[in-house]
Short mmCIF file of C-alpha atoms in Angstrom, two decimals:
data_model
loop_
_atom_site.label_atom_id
_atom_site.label_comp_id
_atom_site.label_asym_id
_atom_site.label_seq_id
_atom_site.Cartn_x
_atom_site.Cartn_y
_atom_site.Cartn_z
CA UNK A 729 16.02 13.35 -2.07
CA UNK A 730 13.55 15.86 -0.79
CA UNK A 731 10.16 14.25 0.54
CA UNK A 732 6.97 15.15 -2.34
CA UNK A 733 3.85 16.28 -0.89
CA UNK A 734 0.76 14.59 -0.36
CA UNK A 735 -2.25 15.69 -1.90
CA UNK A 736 -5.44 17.35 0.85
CA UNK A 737 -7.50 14.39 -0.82
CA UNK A 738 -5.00 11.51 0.32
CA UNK A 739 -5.00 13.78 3.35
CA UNK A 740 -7.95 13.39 3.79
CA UNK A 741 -8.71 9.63 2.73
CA UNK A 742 -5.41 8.83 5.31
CA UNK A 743 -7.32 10.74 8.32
CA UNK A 744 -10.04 8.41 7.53
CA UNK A 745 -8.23 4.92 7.20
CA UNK A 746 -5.50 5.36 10.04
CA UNK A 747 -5.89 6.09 13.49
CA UNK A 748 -5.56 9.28 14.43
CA UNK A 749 -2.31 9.04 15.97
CA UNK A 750 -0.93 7.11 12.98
CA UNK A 751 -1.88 9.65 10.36
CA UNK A 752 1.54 12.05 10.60
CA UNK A 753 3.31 9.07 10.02
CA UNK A 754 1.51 7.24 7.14
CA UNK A 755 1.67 11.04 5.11
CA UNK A 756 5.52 10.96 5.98
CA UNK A 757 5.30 7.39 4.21
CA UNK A 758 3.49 8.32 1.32
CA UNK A 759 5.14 10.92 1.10
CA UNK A 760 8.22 8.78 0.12
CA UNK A 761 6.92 7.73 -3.23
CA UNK A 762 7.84 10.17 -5.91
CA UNK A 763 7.55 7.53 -8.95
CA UNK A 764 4.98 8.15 -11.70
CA UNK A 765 1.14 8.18 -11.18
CA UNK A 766 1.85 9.76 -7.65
CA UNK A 767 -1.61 10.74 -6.61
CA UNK A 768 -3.44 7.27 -7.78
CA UNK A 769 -0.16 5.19 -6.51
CA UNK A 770 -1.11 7.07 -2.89
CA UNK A 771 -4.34 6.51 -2.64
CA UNK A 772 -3.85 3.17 -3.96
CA UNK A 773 -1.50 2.54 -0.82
CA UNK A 774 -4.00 4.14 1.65
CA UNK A 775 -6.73 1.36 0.60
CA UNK A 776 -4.42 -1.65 0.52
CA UNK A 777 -2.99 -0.56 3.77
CA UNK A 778 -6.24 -1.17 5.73
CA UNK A 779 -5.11 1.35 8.04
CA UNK A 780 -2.18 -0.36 9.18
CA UNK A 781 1.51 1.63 9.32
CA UNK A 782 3.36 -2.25 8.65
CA UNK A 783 1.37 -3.00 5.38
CA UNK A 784 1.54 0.57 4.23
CA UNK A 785 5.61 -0.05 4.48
CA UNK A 786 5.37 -2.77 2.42
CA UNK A 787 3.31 -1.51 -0.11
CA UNK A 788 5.47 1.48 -0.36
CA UNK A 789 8.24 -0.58 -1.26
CA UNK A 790 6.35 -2.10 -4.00
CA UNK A 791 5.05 0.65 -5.69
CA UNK A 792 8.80 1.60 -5.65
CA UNK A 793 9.45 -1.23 -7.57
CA UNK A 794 6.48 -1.75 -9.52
CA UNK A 795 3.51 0.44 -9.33
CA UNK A 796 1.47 -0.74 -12.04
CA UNK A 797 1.42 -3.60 -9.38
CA UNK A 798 -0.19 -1.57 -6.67
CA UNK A 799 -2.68 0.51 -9.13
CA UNK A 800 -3.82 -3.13 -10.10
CA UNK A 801 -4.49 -4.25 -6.36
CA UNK A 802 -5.04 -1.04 -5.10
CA UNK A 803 -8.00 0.30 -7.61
CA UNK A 804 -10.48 -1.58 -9.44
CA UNK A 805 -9.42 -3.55 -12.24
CA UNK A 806 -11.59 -4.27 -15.04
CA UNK A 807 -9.60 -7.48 -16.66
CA UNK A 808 -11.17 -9.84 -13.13
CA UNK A 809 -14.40 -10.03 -11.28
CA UNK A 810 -14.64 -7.86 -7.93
CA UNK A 811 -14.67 -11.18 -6.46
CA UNK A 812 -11.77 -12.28 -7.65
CA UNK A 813 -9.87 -8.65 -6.97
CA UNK A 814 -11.20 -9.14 -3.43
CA UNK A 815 -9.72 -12.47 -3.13
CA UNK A 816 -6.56 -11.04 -4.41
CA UNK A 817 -6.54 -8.23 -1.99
CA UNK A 818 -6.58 -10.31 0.97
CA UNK A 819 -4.22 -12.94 0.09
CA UNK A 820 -1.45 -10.45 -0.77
CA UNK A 821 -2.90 -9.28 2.48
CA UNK A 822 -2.27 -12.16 4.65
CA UNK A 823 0.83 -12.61 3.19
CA UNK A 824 2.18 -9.39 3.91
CA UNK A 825 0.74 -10.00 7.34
CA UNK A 826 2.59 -13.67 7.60
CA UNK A 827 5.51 -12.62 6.84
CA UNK A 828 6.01 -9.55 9.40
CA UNK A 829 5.26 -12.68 12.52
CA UNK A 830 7.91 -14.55 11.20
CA UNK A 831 10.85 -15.20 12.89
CA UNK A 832 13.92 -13.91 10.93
CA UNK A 833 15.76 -16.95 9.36
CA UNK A 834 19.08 -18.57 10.41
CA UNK A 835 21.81 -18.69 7.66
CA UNK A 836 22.21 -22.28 7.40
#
């Protein structure tokens, strides 16, 4: 499967949310994604990323899976209050962040 583009506005929001070294590699992520509602699903990832490569992996995966799921997290959703988006945001966060310190589990 050949990699899709990224757009020169995801470009551009990436070169402001990564570090600079990090930026050739979050495009090659994003560029990964070729499901439907490409350009909002990348940006999408960009913001819930936070800047960080590990979260941007896991998001990635998601949309893969179930994008309506990241548009929902990763834009503004009009069914919840911005507080309550927010709060959502940085759960999924800090689970996504909890799980990549765990230790990997022993088969019992």
């Amino acid at each position: 499967m050949a990699a899709m583009t990224v757009s020169a506005p995801t470009r551009q929001l990436c070169g402001s949310t990564f570090a600079d070294d990090d930026v050739p590699e979050a495009l090659a992520v994003l560029a990964l994604y070729d499901g439907p509602e490409r350009e909002r699903v990348h940006r999408a990832l960009v913001r819930l990323s936070g800047g960080r490569l590990d979260r941007l992996r896991d998001w990635l995966e998601e949309a893969k899976r179930r994008p309506e799921t990241v548009l929902w997290f990763g834009e503004e959703p009009t069914d919840v209050s911005p507080e309550t988006h927010a709060f959502g945001v940085e759960w999924i966060n800090a689970f996504i962040d909890k799980h990549l310190d765990a230790p990997p589990q022993q088969p019992a």
